[in-house]
Short mmCIF file of C-alpha atoms and ligand atoms in Angstrom, two decimals:
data_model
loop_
_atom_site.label_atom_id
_atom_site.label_comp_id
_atom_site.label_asym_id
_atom_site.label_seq_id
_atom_site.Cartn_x
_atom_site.Cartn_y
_atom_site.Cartn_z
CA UNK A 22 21.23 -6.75 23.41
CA UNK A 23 23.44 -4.28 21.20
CA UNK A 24 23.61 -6.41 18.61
CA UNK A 25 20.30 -8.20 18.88
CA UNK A 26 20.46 -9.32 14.77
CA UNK A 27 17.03 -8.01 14.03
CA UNK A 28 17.52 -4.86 15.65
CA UNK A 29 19.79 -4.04 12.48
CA UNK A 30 16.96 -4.69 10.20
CA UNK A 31 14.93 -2.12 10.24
CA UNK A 32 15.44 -0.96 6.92
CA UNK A 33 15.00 -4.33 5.55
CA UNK A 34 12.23 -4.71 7.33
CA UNK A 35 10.73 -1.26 6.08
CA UNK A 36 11.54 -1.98 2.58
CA UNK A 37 10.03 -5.44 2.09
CA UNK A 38 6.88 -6.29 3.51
CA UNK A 39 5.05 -4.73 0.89
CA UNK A 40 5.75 -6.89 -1.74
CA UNK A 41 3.51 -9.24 0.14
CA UNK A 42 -0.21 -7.81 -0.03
CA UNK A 43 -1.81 -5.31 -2.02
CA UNK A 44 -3.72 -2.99 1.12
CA UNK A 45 -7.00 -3.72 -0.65
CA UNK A 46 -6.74 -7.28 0.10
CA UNK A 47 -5.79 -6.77 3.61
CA UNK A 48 -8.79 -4.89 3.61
CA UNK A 49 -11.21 -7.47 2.46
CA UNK A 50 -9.71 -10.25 5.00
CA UNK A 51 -10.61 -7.65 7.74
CA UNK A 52 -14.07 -6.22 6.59
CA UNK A 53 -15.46 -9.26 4.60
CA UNK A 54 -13.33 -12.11 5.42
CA UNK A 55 -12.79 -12.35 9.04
CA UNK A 56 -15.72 -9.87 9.29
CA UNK A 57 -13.88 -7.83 12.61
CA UNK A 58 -16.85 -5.05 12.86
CA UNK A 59 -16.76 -4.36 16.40
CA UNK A 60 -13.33 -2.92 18.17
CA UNK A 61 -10.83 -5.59 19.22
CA UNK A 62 -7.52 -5.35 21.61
CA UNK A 63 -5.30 -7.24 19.14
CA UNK A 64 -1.39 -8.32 20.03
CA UNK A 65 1.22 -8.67 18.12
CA UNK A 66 3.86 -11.45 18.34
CA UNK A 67 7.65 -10.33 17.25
CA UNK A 68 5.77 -7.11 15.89
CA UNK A 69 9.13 -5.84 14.90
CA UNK A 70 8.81 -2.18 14.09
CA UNK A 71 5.15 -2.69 14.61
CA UNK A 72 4.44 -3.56 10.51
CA UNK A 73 1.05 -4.88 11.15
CA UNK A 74 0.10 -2.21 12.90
CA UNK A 75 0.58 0.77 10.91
CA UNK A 76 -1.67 -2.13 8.49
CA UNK A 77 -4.30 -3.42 10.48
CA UNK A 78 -4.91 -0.60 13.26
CA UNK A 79 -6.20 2.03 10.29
CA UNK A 80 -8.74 -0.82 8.99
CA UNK A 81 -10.05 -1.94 12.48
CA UNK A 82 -13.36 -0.39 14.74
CA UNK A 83 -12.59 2.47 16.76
CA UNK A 84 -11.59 1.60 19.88
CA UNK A 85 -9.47 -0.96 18.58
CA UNK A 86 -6.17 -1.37 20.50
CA UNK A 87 -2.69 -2.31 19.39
CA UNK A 88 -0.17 -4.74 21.58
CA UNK A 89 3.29 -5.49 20.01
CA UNK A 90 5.94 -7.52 21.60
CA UNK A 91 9.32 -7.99 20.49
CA UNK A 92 13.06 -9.00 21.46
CA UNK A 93 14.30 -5.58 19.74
CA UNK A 94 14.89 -2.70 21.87
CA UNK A 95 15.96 -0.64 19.07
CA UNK A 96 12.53 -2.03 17.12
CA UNK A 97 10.00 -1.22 20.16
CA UNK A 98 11.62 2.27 20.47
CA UNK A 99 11.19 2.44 17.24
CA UNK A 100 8.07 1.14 17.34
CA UNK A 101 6.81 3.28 20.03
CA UNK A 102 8.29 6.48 17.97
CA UNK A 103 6.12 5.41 15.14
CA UNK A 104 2.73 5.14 16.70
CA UNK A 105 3.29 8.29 19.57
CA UNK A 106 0.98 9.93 17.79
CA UNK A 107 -1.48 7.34 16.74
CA UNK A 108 -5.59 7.84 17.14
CA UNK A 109 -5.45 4.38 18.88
CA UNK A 110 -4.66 3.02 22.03
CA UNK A 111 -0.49 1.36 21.61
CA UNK A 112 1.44 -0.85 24.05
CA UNK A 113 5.05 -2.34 23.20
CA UNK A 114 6.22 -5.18 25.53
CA UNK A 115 10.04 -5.26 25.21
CA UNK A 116 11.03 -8.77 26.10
CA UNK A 117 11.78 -12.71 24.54
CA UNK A 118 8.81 -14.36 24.22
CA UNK A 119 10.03 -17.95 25.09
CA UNK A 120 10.14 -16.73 28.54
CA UNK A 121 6.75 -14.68 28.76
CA UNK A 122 3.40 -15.89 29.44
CA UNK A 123 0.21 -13.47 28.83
CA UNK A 124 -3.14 -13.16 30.58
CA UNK A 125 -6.10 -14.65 28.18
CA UNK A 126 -7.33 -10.44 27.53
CA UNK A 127 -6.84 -10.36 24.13
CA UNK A 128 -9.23 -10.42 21.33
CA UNK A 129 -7.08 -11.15 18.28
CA UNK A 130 -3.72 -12.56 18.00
CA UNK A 131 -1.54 -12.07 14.95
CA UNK A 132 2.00 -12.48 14.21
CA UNK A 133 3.62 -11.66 10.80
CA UNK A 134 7.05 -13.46 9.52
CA UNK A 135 7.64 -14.48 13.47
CA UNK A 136 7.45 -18.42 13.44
CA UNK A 137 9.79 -19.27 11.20
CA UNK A 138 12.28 -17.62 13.47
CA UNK A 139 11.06 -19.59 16.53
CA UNK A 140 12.49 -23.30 17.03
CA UNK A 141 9.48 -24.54 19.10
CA UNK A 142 6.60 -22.99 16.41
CA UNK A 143 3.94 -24.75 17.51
CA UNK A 144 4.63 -24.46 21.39
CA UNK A 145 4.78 -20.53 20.47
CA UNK A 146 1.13 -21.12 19.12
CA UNK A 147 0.01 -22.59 21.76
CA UNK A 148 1.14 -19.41 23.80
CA UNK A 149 -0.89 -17.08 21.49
CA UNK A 150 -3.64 -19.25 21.48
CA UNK A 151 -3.13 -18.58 25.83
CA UNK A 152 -3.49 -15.27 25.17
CA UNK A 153 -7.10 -15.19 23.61
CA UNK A 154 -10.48 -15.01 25.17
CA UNK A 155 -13.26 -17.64 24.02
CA UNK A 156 -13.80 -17.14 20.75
CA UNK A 157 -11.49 -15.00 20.04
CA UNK A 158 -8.95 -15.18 16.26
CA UNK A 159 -5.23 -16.19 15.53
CA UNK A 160 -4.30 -14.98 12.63
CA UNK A 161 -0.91 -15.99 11.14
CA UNK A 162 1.01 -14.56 8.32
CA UNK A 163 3.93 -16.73 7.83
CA UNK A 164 6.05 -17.62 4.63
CA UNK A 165 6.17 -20.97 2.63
CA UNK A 166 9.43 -20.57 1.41
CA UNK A 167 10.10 -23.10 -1.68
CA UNK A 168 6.77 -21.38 -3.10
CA UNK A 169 7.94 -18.19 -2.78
CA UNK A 170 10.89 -19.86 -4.78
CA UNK A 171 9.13 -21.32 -7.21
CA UNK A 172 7.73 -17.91 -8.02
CA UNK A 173 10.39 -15.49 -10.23
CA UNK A 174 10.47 -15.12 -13.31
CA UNK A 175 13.36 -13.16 -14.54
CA UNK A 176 12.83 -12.80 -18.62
CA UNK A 177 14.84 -14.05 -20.98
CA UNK A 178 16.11 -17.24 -18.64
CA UNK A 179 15.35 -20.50 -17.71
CA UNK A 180 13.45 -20.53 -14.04
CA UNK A 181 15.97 -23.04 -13.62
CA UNK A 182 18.96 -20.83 -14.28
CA UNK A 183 17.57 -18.54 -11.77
CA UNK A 184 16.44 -21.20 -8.87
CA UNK A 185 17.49 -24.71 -8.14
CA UNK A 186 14.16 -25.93 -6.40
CA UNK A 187 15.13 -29.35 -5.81
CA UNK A 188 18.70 -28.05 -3.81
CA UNK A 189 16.32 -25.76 -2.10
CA UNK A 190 13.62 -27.84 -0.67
CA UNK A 191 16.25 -30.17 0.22
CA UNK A 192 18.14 -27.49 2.22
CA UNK A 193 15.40 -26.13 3.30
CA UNK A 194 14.28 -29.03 5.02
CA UNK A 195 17.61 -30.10 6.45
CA UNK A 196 17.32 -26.91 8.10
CA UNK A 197 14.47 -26.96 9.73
CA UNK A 198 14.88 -30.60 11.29
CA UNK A 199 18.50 -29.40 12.22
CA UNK A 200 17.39 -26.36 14.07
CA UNK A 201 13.45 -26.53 14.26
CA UNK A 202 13.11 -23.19 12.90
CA UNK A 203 11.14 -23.65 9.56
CA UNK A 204 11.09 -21.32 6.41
CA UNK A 205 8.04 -23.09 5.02
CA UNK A 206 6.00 -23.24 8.22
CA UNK A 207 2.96 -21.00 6.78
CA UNK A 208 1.94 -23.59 5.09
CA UNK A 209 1.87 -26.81 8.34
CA UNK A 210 -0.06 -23.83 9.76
CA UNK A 211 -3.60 -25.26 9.28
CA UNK A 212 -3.12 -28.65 10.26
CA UNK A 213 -0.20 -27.67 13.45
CA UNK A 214 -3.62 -25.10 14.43
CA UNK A 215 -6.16 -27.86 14.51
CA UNK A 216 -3.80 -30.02 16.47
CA UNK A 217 -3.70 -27.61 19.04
CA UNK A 218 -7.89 -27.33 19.29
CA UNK A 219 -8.50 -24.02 16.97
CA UNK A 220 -11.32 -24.21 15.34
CA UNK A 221 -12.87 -23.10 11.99
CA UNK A 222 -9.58 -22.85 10.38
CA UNK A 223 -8.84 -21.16 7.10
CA UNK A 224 -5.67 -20.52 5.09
CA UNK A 225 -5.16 -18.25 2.38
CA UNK A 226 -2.63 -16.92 0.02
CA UNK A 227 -1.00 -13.49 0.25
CA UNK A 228 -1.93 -11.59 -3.34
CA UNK A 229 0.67 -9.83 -4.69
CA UNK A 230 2.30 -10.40 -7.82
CA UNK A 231 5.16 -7.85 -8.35
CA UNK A 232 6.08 -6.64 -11.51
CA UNK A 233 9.74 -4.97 -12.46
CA UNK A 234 8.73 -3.22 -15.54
CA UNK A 235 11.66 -1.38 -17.28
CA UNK A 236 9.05 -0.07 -19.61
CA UNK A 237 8.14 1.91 -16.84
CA UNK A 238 9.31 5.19 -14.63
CA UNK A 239 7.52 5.04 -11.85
CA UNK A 240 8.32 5.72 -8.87
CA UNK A 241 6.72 2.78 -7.33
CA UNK A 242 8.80 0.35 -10.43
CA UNK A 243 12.03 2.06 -9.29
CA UNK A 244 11.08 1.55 -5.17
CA UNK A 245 10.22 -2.35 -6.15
CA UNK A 246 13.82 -3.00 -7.70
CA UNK A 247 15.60 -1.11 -4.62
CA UNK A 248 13.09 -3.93 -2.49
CA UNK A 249 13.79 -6.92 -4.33
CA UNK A 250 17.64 -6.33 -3.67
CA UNK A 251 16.94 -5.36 -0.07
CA UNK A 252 15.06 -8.56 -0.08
CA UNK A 253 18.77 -10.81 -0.95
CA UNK A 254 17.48 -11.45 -4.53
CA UNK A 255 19.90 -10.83 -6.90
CA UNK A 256 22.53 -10.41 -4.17
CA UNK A 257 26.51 -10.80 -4.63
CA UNK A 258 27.33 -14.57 -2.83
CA UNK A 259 30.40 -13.39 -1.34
CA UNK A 260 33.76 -14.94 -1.71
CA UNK A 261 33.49 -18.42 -3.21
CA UNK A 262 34.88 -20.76 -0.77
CA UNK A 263 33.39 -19.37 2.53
CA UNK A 264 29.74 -19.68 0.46
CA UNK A 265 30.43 -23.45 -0.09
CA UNK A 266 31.76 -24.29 3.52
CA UNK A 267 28.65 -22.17 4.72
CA UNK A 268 26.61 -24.65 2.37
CA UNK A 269 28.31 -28.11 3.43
CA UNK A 270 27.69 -27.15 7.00
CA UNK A 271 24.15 -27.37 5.97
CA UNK A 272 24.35 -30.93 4.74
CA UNK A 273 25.20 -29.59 1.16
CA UNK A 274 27.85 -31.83 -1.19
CA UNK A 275 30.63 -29.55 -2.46
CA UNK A 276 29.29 -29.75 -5.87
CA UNK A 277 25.89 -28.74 -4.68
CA UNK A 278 27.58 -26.16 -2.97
CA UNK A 279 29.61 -24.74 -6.06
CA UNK A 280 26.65 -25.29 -8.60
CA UNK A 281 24.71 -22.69 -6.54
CA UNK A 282 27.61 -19.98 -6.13
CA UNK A 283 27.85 -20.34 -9.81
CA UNK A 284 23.88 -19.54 -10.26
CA UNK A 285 23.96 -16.83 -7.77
CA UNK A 286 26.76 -15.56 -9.40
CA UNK A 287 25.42 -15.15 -12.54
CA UNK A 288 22.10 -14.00 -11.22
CA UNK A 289 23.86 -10.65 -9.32
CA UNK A 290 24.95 -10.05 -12.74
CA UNK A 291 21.71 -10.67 -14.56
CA UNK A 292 19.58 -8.80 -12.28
CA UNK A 293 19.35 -4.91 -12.65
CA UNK A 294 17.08 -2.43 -13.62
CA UNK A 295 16.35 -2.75 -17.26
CA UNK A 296 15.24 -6.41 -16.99
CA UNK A 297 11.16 -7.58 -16.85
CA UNK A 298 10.61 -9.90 -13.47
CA UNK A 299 7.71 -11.11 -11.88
CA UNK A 300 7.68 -12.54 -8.38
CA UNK A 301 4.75 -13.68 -6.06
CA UNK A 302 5.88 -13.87 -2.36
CA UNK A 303 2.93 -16.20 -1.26
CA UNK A 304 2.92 -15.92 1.86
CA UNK A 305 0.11 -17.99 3.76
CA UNK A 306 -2.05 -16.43 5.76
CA UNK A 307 -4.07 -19.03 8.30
CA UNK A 308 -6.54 -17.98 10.87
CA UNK A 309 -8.99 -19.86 13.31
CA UNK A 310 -11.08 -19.50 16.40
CA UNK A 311 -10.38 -20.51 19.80
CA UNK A 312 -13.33 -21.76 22.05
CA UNK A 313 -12.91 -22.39 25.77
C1 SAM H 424 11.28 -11.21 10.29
S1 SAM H 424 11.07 -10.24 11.71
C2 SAM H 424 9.36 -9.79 11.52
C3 SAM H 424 8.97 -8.54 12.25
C4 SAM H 424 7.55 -8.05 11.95
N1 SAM H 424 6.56 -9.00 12.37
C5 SAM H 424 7.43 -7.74 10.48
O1 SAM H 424 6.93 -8.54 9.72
O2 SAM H 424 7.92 -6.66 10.09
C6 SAM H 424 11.00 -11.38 13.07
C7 SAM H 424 10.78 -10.70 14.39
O3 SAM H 424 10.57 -11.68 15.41
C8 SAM H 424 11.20 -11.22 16.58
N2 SAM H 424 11.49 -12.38 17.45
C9 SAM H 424 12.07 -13.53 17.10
N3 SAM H 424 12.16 -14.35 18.18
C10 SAM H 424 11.63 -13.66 19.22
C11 SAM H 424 11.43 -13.96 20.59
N4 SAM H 424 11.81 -15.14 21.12
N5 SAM H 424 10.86 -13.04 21.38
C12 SAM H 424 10.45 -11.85 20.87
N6 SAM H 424 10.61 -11.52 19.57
C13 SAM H 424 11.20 -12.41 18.76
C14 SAM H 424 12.46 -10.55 16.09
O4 SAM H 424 13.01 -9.66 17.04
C15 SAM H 424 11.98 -9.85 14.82
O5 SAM H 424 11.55 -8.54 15.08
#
Protein backbone atom coordinates (compact mmCIF):
# COMPACT_ATOMS: atom_id res chain seq x y z
CA UNK A 1 0.00 0.00 0.00
CA UNK A 2 2.94 2.47 -1.08
CA UNK A 3 0.85 4.65 -2.56
CA UNK A 4 -2.26 4.26 -0.45
CA UNK A 5 -3.65 8.11 -1.64
CA UNK A 6 -4.25 9.26 1.88
CA UNK A 7 -1.08 8.17 3.11
CA UNK A 8 0.34 11.30 1.10
CA UNK A 9 -1.85 13.59 2.97
CA UNK A 10 -0.58 14.10 5.95
CA UNK A 11 0.27 17.53 5.61
CA UNK A 12 -3.04 18.34 4.25
CA UNK A 13 -4.48 16.68 6.74
CA UNK A 14 -2.35 18.58 9.50
CA UNK A 15 -3.01 21.85 7.99
CA UNK A 16 -6.80 21.84 7.65
CA UNK A 17 -8.87 20.47 10.20
CA UNK A 18 -8.71 23.42 12.19
CA UNK A 19 -10.58 25.60 10.23
CA UNK A 20 -13.46 23.48 11.35
CA UNK A 21 -14.02 24.10 15.25
CA UNK A 22 -12.85 26.57 17.56
CA UNK A 23 -11.36 23.99 20.71
CA UNK A 24 -13.78 25.79 23.02
CA UNK A 25 -16.66 24.43 21.24
CA UNK A 26 -15.33 21.02 21.10
CA UNK A 27 -15.14 21.50 24.60
CA UNK A 28 -18.67 22.33 25.38
CA UNK A 29 -20.06 19.29 23.11
CA UNK A 30 -17.90 17.07 25.46
CA UNK A 31 -18.45 18.64 29.00
CA UNK A 32 -22.00 20.17 28.55
CA UNK A 33 -23.36 18.76 25.48
CA UNK A 34 -22.87 15.13 25.37
CA UNK A 35 -22.08 15.46 29.11
CA UNK A 36 -19.03 12.44 28.88
CA UNK A 37 -18.00 12.83 32.80
CA UNK A 38 -16.92 9.46 33.49
CA UNK A 39 -13.81 7.76 31.39
CA UNK A 40 -14.81 6.14 28.10
CA UNK A 41 -12.73 3.64 25.62
CA UNK A 42 -13.61 5.62 22.47
CA UNK A 43 -12.58 4.34 18.66
CA UNK A 44 -11.87 6.01 15.97
CA UNK A 45 -13.00 5.19 12.39
CA UNK A 46 -10.34 6.23 9.44
CA UNK A 47 -8.61 8.21 12.41
CA UNK A 48 -6.03 9.22 9.92
CA UNK A 49 -3.09 10.65 11.79
CA UNK A 50 -5.22 10.26 14.83
CA UNK A 51 -6.81 14.19 14.52
CA UNK A 52 -9.51 13.53 16.97
CA UNK A 53 -7.43 12.31 19.26
CA UNK A 54 -4.85 14.74 19.96
CA UNK A 55 -8.73 16.77 20.27
CA UNK A 56 -10.87 14.74 22.24
CA UNK A 57 -8.37 12.51 24.44
CA UNK A 58 -7.06 15.95 26.41
CA UNK A 59 -10.92 16.89 27.15
CA UNK A 60 -12.08 13.34 28.23
CA UNK A 61 -12.04 11.57 32.14
CA UNK A 62 -8.94 10.02 33.05
CA UNK A 63 -8.84 6.75 32.18
CA UNK A 64 -10.22 7.47 28.96
CA UNK A 65 -8.76 5.33 26.14
CA UNK A 66 -8.05 6.06 22.50
CA UNK A 67 -8.69 3.35 19.45
CA UNK A 68 -7.89 4.57 15.87
CA UNK A 69 -8.19 2.52 12.81
CA UNK A 70 -7.12 3.34 9.48
CA UNK A 71 -6.10 2.01 5.86
CA UNK A 72 -2.74 4.20 6.14
CA UNK A 73 0.31 2.56 7.23
CA UNK A 74 2.27 5.60 6.89
CA UNK A 75 -0.82 7.48 8.99
CA UNK A 76 -0.95 4.77 11.98
CA UNK A 77 2.90 4.97 12.22
CA UNK A 78 2.45 8.19 12.26
CA UNK A 79 -0.15 8.05 14.40
CA UNK A 80 1.42 5.84 16.85
CA UNK A 81 4.67 8.32 16.76
CA UNK A 82 2.35 11.05 17.80
CA UNK A 83 0.69 9.66 20.85
CA UNK A 84 4.05 7.33 22.20
CA UNK A 85 4.16 9.50 24.75
CA UNK A 86 0.60 10.24 25.57
CA UNK A 87 -0.88 10.16 29.46
CA UNK A 88 -3.61 7.85 27.95
CA UNK A 89 -4.03 4.47 27.04
CA UNK A 90 -3.54 4.37 22.56
CA UNK A 91 -4.24 1.49 20.16
CA UNK A 92 -3.92 1.87 16.20
CA UNK A 93 -5.54 -0.96 14.16
CA UNK A 94 -3.83 -0.89 10.74
CA UNK A 95 -6.31 -2.41 8.35
CA UNK A 96 -9.56 -1.59 5.67
CA UNK A 97 -12.45 -1.38 7.47
CA UNK A 98 -14.88 -2.91 4.85
CA UNK A 99 -13.36 -6.10 5.77
CA UNK A 100 -13.17 -5.78 9.71
CA UNK A 101 -15.74 -6.46 12.18
CA UNK A 102 -15.23 -5.27 16.02
CA UNK A 103 -16.34 -6.75 19.33
CA UNK A 104 -19.35 -4.48 20.92
CA UNK A 105 -16.35 -3.06 23.86
CA UNK A 106 -16.46 0.28 23.02
CA UNK A 107 -18.00 3.16 24.73
CA UNK A 108 -17.98 5.91 22.11
CA UNK A 109 -17.63 5.76 18.48
CA UNK A 110 -16.53 8.72 16.39
CA UNK A 111 -15.29 9.17 13.01
CA UNK A 112 -14.22 12.58 11.53
CA UNK A 113 -14.30 13.34 7.52
CA UNK A 114 -14.43 9.25 7.04
CA UNK A 115 -17.94 8.62 5.38
CA UNK A 116 -17.84 10.55 2.64
CA UNK A 117 -14.95 8.46 1.52
CA UNK A 118 -16.87 5.18 2.07
CA UNK A 119 -19.35 3.98 -0.83
CA UNK A 120 -21.62 1.91 1.50
CA UNK A 121 -21.97 4.98 4.39
CA UNK A 122 -24.64 3.75 6.05
CA UNK A 123 -23.58 -0.06 6.08
CA UNK A 124 -20.21 1.50 7.65
CA UNK A 125 -22.62 2.93 10.40
CA UNK A 126 -24.12 0.15 11.05
CA UNK A 127 -20.57 -1.38 11.80
CA UNK A 128 -19.79 1.40 14.36
CA UNK A 129 -22.99 1.19 15.76
CA UNK A 130 -21.63 -2.99 16.19
CA UNK A 131 -19.01 -1.77 17.95
CA UNK A 132 -20.85 -0.01 20.95
CA UNK A 133 -22.12 -1.33 24.20
CA UNK A 134 -25.87 -0.48 25.27
CA UNK A 135 -26.09 2.85 25.55
CA UNK A 136 -23.21 3.78 24.42
CA UNK A 137 -22.62 7.32 21.62
CA UNK A 138 -21.81 7.66 17.80
CA UNK A 139 -20.67 10.67 17.17
CA UNK A 140 -20.11 11.77 13.54
CA UNK A 141 -18.29 14.68 12.15
CA UNK A 142 -18.85 14.62 8.52
CA UNK A 143 -18.99 17.50 5.83
CA UNK A 144 -22.09 18.90 3.91
CA UNK A 145 -20.34 19.99 1.08
CA UNK A 146 -22.60 22.56 -1.08
CA UNK A 147 -22.86 24.44 2.45
CA UNK A 148 -19.49 24.59 2.95
CA UNK A 149 -19.77 26.11 -0.68
CA UNK A 150 -22.18 28.35 -0.12
CA UNK A 151 -19.98 29.81 2.57
CA UNK A 152 -16.88 32.24 1.08
CA UNK A 153 -16.89 35.33 0.78
CA UNK A 154 -13.95 36.70 -1.01
CA UNK A 155 -14.39 40.81 -0.90
CA UNK A 156 -14.81 42.81 -3.56
CA UNK A 157 -16.70 39.90 -5.84
CA UNK A 158 -19.78 38.47 -6.56
CA UNK A 159 -20.27 34.96 -4.44
CA UNK A 160 -21.19 33.99 -7.75
CA UNK A 161 -17.92 34.84 -9.43
CA UNK A 162 -16.29 32.83 -6.83
CA UNK A 163 -18.79 29.60 -6.70
CA UNK A 164 -21.25 28.23 -9.14
CA UNK A 165 -23.69 26.50 -6.57
CA UNK A 166 -26.13 25.28 -8.93
CA UNK A 167 -23.05 23.33 -11.19
CA UNK A 168 -21.99 22.17 -7.82
CA UNK A 169 -24.92 20.57 -6.23
CA UNK A 170 -25.57 19.15 -9.49
CA UNK A 171 -22.09 17.53 -9.65
CA UNK A 172 -22.09 16.84 -6.48
CA UNK A 173 -24.95 14.73 -6.62
CA UNK A 174 -24.11 12.95 -9.85
CA UNK A 175 -21.27 11.89 -7.90
CA UNK A 176 -22.47 10.43 -5.22
CA UNK A 177 -25.26 8.26 -7.06
CA UNK A 178 -22.37 7.34 -9.55
CA UNK A 179 -20.04 6.10 -6.94
CA UNK A 180 -22.04 6.11 -3.53
CA UNK A 181 -19.46 8.02 -1.86
CA UNK A 182 -21.21 11.35 -0.78
CA UNK A 183 -19.59 14.84 -0.06
CA UNK A 184 -22.75 16.09 1.60
CA UNK A 185 -23.47 13.03 3.74
CA UNK A 186 -23.15 15.00 7.25
CA UNK A 187 -26.09 16.28 6.73
CA UNK A 188 -28.53 12.54 5.72
CA UNK A 189 -26.69 11.75 8.98
CA UNK A 190 -29.68 12.19 11.35
CA UNK A 191 -32.29 10.63 9.49
CA UNK A 192 -29.64 7.48 7.80
CA UNK A 193 -28.93 7.15 12.11
CA UNK A 194 -32.54 6.75 13.07
CA UNK A 195 -33.05 4.32 10.26
CA UNK A 196 -30.58 2.19 11.63
CA UNK A 197 -32.32 2.23 15.46
CA UNK A 198 -30.01 5.11 17.23
CA UNK A 199 -31.72 6.84 19.40
CA UNK A 200 -31.91 10.41 20.84
CA UNK A 201 -30.31 11.85 17.86
CA UNK A 202 -28.89 15.32 17.57
CA UNK A 203 -27.05 17.23 14.82
CA UNK A 204 -25.18 20.25 15.08
CA UNK A 205 -23.10 22.65 13.16
CA UNK A 206 -19.30 22.91 13.36
CA UNK A 207 -18.53 26.82 14.58
CA UNK A 208 -15.92 28.30 12.94
CA UNK A 209 -16.02 31.19 10.84
CA UNK A 210 -12.50 31.98 9.45
CA UNK A 211 -11.40 35.24 8.79
CA UNK A 212 -8.31 36.25 6.23
CA UNK A 213 -7.64 39.63 7.53
CA UNK A 214 -4.85 41.48 5.58
CA UNK A 215 -5.24 44.15 8.17
CA UNK A 216 -3.61 41.81 10.25
CA UNK A 217 0.06 40.12 11.03
CA UNK A 218 -0.58 37.47 12.90
CA UNK A 219 0.76 34.60 12.89
CA UNK A 220 -2.38 32.68 13.14
CA UNK A 221 -3.88 35.20 9.78
CA UNK A 222 -0.71 34.18 7.89
CA UNK A 223 -1.10 30.10 9.02
CA UNK A 224 -5.03 30.46 7.84
CA UNK A 225 -4.07 31.66 4.19
CA UNK A 226 -1.19 28.85 3.90
CA UNK A 227 -4.59 26.43 5.07
CA UNK A 228 -7.08 27.69 2.83
CA UNK A 229 -4.65 26.92 -0.18
CA UNK A 230 -3.70 23.58 1.35
CA UNK A 231 -7.38 23.15 1.52
CA UNK A 232 -7.67 23.42 -2.89
CA UNK A 233 -9.28 26.91 -2.53
CA UNK A 234 -7.87 29.21 -4.66
CA UNK A 235 -5.92 26.45 -6.43
CA UNK A 236 -4.41 26.61 -10.15
CA UNK A 237 -7.09 24.15 -12.38
CA UNK A 238 -4.41 22.71 -14.33
CA UNK A 239 -4.20 22.62 -18.04
CA UNK A 240 -7.53 23.53 -19.62
CA UNK A 241 -8.61 20.65 -21.60
CA UNK A 242 -7.71 17.72 -19.22
CA UNK A 243 -9.97 19.92 -16.44
CA UNK A 244 -13.00 19.78 -18.86
CA UNK A 245 -12.65 16.02 -19.95
CA UNK A 246 -12.15 15.37 -16.08
CA UNK A 247 -15.56 17.38 -15.74
CA UNK A 248 -17.64 15.65 -18.70
CA UNK A 249 -16.66 12.33 -17.25
CA UNK A 250 -18.67 13.51 -14.38
CA UNK A 251 -21.82 14.11 -16.36
CA UNK A 252 -20.69 17.81 -16.95
CA UNK A 253 -21.65 19.59 -20.62
CA UNK A 254 -18.50 21.07 -22.16
CA UNK A 255 -19.73 24.47 -21.53
CA UNK A 256 -20.33 23.66 -17.92
CA UNK A 257 -17.07 22.32 -17.99
CA UNK A 258 -15.23 25.48 -19.52
CA UNK A 259 -17.43 28.06 -17.51
CA UNK A 260 -15.85 26.58 -14.33
CA UNK A 261 -12.06 26.48 -15.57
CA UNK A 262 -12.70 30.02 -16.42
CA UNK A 263 -13.96 30.82 -12.63
CA UNK A 264 -11.26 28.83 -11.12
CA UNK A 265 -9.02 30.49 -13.20
CA UNK A 266 -9.68 33.72 -12.24
CA UNK A 267 -10.11 32.81 -8.62
CA UNK A 268 -6.12 31.40 -8.37
CA UNK A 269 -5.49 34.80 -9.50
CA UNK A 270 -7.80 36.67 -7.18
CA UNK A 271 -6.92 34.87 -4.14
CA UNK A 272 -3.69 35.90 -2.19
CA UNK A 273 -2.74 37.40 0.82
CA UNK A 274 -3.80 40.97 0.84
CA UNK A 275 -7.48 40.15 0.15
CA UNK A 276 -10.43 40.04 3.21
CA UNK A 277 -12.31 36.36 3.05
CA UNK A 278 -14.54 34.76 5.24
CA UNK A 279 -15.37 31.07 5.06
CA UNK A 280 -17.49 28.76 7.40
CA UNK A 281 -16.66 25.02 6.81
CA UNK A 282 -19.97 23.72 8.46
CA UNK A 283 -19.34 20.70 9.00
CA UNK A 284 -22.26 18.63 10.75
CA UNK A 285 -21.69 17.05 13.63
CA UNK A 286 -24.60 14.23 14.52
CA UNK A 287 -24.56 12.02 17.52
CA UNK A 288 -27.07 9.44 19.11
CA UNK A 289 -27.38 6.58 21.51
CA UNK A 290 -27.51 3.03 20.86
CA UNK A 291 -29.73 0.77 23.17
CA UNK A 292 -29.63 -3.03 22.99
C1 LIG B 1 -10.23 12.72 4.95
S1 LIG B 1 -9.31 11.50 5.77
C2 LIG B 1 -9.77 11.86 7.45
C3 LIG B 1 -8.78 11.38 8.47
C4 LIG B 1 -9.06 11.83 9.90
N1 LIG B 1 -10.31 11.32 10.38
C5 LIG B 1 -9.02 13.33 9.95
O1 LIG B 1 -10.06 13.98 9.92
O2 LIG B 1 -7.90 13.88 9.98
C6 LIG B 1 -10.18 9.98 5.48
C7 LIG B 1 -9.52 8.80 6.15
O3 LIG B 1 -10.35 7.64 6.02
C8 LIG B 1 -9.51 6.53 5.83
N2 LIG B 1 -10.27 5.47 5.16
C9 LIG B 1 -11.04 5.58 4.06
N3 LIG B 1 -11.58 4.37 3.75
C10 LIG B 1 -11.11 3.50 4.67
C11 LIG B 1 -11.29 2.11 4.88
N4 LIG B 1 -12.08 1.37 4.07
N5 LIG B 1 -10.67 1.52 5.91
C12 LIG B 1 -9.90 2.25 6.75
N6 LIG B 1 -9.69 3.57 6.60
C13 LIG B 1 -10.28 4.19 5.57
C14 LIG B 1 -8.38 7.06 4.98
O4 LIG B 1 -7.23 6.24 5.03
C15 LIG B 1 -8.17 8.45 5.56
O5 LIG B 1 -7.19 8.45 6.57
Amino acid sequence: MDDYYWDNKIEYLSKTRWLNYNDDYLNFLLRSVWNISSPVRIIDFGCGYGYLGTKLMPLLPEGSTYTGVDAGRKLIDYAQETFQNAPFQTEFILGDIQEMDFDPKYDVVVCHAFLLHVENPKEILRKMINCLVDQGRIICFEPHWISSMASYYLDGHYPSDVVQLGFLQELFERDAQRSGKDGNVGIKLPIYLSQLGVRQIECRVSDRVNFLNPKSDSEENGALYNSLKEGGFGADPGEEESFITNLQNRGASFEEGQKEYRLESFLSQAFNKDVFLTYAPNMKITTGIVER
